[in-house]
PDB file of C-alpha atoms in Angstrom:
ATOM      1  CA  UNK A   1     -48.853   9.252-143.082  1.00  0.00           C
ATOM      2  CA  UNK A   2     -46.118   6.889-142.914  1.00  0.00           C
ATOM      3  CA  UNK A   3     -43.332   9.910-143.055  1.00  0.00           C
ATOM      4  CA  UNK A   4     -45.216  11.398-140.214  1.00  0.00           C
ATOM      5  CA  UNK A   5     -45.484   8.416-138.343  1.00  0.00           C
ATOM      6  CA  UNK A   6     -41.198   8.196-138.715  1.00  0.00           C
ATOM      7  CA  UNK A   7     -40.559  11.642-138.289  1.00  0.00           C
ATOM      8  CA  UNK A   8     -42.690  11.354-134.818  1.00  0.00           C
ATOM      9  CA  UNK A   9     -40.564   7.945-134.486  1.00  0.00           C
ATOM     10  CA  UNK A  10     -37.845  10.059-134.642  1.00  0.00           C
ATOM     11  CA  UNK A  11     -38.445  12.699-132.198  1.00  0.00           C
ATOM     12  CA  UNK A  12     -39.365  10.617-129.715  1.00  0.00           C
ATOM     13  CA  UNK A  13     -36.350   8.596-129.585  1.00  0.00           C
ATOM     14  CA  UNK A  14     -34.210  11.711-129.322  1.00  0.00           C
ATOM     15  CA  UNK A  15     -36.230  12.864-126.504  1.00  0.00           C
ATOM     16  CA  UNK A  16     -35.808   9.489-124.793  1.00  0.00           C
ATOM     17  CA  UNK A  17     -32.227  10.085-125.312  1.00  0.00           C
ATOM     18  CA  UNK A  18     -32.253  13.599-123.687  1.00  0.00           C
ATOM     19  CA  UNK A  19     -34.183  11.866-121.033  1.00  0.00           C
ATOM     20  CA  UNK A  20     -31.748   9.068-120.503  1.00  0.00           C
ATOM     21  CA  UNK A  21     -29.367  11.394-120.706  1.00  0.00           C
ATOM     22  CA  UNK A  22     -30.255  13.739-118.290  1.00  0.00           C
ATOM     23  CA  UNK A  23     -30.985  10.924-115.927  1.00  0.00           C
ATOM     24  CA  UNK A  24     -27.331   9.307-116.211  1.00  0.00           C
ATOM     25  CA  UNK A  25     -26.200  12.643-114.800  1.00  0.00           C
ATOM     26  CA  UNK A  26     -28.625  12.788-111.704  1.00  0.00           C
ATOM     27  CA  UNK A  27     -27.615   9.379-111.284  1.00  0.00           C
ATOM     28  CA  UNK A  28     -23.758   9.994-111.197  1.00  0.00           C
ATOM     29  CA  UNK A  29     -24.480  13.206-109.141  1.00  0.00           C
ATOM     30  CA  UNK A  30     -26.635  11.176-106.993  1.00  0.00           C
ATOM     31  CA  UNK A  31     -23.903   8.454-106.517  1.00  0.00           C
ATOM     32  CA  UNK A  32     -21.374  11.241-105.302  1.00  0.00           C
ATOM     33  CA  UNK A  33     -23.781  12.330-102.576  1.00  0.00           C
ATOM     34  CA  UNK A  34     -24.109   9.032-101.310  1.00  0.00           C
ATOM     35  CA  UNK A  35     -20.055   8.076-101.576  1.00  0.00           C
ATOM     36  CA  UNK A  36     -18.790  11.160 -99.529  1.00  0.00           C
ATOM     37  CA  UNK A  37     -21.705  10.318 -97.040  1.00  0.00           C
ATOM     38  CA  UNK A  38     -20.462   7.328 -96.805  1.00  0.00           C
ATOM     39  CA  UNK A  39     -16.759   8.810 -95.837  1.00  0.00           C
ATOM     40  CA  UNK A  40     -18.288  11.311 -93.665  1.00  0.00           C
ATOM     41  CA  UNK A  41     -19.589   7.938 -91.957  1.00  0.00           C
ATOM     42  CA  UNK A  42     -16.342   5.687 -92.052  1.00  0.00           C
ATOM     43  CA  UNK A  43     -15.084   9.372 -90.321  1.00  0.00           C
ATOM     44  CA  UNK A  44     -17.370   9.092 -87.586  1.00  0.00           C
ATOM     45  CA  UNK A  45     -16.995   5.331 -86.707  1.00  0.00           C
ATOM     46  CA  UNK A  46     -13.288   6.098 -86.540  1.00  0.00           C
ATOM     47  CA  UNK A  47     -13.455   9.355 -84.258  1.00  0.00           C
ATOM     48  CA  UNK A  48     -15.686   6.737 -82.326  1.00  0.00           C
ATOM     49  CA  UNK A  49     -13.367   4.386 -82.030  1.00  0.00           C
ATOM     50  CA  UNK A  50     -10.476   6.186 -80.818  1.00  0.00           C
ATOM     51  CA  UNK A  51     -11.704   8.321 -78.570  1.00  0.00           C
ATOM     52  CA  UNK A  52     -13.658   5.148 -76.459  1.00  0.00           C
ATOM     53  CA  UNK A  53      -9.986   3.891 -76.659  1.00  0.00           C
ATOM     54  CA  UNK A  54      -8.540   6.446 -75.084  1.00  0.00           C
ATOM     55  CA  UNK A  55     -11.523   6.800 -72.379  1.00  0.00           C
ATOM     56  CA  UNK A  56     -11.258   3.308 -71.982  1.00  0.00           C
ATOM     57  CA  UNK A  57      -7.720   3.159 -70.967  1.00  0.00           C
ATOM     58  CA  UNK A  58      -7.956   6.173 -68.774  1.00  0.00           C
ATOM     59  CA  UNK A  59     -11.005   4.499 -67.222  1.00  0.00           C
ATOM     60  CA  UNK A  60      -9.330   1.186 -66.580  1.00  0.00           C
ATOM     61  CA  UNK A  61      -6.389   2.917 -65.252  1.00  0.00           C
ATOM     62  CA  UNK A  62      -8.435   5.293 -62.869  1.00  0.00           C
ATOM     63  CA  UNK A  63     -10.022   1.938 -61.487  1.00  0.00           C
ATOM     64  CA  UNK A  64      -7.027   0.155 -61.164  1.00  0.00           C
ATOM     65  CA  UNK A  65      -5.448   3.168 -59.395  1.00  0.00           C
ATOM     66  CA  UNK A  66      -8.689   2.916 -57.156  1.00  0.00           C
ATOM     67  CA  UNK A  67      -8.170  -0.590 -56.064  1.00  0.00           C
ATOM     68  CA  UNK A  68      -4.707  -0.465 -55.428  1.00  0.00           C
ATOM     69  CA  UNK A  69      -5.153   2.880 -53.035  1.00  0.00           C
ATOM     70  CA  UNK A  70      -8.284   1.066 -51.258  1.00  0.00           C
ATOM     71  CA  UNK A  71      -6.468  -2.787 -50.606  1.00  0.00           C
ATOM     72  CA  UNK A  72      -2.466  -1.260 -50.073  1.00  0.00           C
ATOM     73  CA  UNK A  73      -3.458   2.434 -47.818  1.00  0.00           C
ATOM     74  CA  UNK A  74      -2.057   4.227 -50.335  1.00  0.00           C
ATOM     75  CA  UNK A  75      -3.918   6.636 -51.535  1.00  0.00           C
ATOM     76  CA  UNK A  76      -3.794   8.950 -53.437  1.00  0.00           C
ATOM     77  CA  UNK A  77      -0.062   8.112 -55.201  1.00  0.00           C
ATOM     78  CA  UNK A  78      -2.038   5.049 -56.670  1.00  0.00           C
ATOM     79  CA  UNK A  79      -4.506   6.352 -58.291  1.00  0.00           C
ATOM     80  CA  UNK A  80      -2.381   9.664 -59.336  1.00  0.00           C
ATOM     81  CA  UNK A  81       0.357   6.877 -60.941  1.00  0.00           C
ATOM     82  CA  UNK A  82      -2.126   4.681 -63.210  1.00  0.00           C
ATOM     83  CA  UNK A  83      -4.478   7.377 -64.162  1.00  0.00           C
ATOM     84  CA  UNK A  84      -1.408   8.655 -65.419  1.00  0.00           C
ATOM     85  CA  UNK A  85      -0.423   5.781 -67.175  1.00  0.00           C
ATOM     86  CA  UNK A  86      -4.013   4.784 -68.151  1.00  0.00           C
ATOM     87  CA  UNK A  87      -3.306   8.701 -70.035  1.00  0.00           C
ATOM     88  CA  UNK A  88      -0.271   7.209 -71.530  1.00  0.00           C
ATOM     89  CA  UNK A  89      -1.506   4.181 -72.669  1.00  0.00           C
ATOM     90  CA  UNK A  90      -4.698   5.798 -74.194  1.00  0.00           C
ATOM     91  CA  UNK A  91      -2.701   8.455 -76.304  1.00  0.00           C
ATOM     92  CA  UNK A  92      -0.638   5.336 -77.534  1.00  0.00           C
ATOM     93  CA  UNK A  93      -3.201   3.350 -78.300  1.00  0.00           C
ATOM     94  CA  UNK A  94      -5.191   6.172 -80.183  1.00  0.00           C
ATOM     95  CA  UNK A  95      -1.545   7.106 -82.071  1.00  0.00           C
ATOM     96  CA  UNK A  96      -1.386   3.265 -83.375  1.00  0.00           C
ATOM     97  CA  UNK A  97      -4.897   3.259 -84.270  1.00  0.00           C
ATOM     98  CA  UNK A  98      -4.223   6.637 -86.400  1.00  0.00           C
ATOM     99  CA  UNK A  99      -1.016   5.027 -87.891  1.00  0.00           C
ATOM    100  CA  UNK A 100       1.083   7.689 -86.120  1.00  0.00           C
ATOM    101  CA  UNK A 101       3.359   5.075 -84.294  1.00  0.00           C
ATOM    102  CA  UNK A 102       3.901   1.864 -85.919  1.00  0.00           C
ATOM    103  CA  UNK A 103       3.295  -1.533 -83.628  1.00  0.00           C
ATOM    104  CA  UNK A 104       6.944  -3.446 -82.750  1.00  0.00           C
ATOM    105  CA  UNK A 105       7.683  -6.003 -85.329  1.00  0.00           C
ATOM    106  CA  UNK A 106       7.662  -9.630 -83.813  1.00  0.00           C
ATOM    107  CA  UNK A 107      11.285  -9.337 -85.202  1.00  0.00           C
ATOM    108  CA  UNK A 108      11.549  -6.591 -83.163  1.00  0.00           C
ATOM    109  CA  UNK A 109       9.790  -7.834 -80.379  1.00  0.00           C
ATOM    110  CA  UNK A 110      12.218 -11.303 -80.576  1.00  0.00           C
ATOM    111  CA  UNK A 111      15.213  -9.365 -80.832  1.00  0.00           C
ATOM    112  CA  UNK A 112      18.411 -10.319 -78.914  1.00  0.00           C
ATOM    113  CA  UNK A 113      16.493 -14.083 -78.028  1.00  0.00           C
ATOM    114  CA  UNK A 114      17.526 -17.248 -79.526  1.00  0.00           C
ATOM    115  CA  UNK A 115      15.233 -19.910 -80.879  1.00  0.00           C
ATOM    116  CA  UNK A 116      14.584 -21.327 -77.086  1.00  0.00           C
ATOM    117  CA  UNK A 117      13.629 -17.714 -75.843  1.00  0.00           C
ATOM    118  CA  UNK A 118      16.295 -17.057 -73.969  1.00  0.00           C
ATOM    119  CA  UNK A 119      18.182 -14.049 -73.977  1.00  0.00           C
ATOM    120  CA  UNK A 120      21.862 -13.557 -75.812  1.00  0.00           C
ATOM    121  CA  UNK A 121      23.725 -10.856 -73.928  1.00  0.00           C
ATOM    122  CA  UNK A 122      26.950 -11.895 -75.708  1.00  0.00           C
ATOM    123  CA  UNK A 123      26.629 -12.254 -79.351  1.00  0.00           C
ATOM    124  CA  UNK A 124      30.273 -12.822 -80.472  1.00  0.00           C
ATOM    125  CA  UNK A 125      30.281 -15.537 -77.281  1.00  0.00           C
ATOM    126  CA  UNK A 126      33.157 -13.796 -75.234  1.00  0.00           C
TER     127      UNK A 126
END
């Protein structure tokens, strides 16, 4: 009875392993499912993003171009100019955004200024 009893001992545990084992690879299938959703999703929040960038800025520029026409008479070269550059400054922002064009440095941005602010057109002081 008692070699029974261990031989049944025995073939249980190795079915709990081909259990276990079969589960650990529904697991590690399961967690692949869930990771590329998970891109799919970071995907879609950045397709989001731009594009209401680039709507935004056309939008903003389109309104502004709207208000200037109505209060200065003169439309339509205002709103034609700033939807235009409400264009431009959508595709810019939506190149930064993708990493396409890199922001200016604030070394860049500080370039040919001293530490007061103020310009240097001569640097050798002639």
């Amino acid at each position: 009875m008692k070699g029974s009893r261990k031989e049944s001992l025995e073939e249980r545990l190795q079915r709990l392993d081909a259990e276990l084992a079969k589960r650990r690879t529904e697991d590690t299938a399961d967690d692949a499912a869930e990771e590329k959703a998970a891109e799919s999703r970071k995907g879609y929040a950045v397709a989001m993003k731009l594009s209401s960038e680039f709507v935004a800025a056309v939008i903003v520029g389109a309104i502004l171009g709207y208000l200037v026409d109505r209060f200065a008479g003169t439309a339509p070269w205002g709103m034609i100019v700033l939807l235009l550059l409400g264009f431009c400054a959508g595709v810019l922002n939506v190149m930064r955004s993708a990493g396409l064009v890199a922001s200016p440095h604030p070394v860049d941005r500080m370039a040919g200024r001293d530490a007061s602010g103020k310009t240097n057109a001569n640097k050798d002081g002639a």
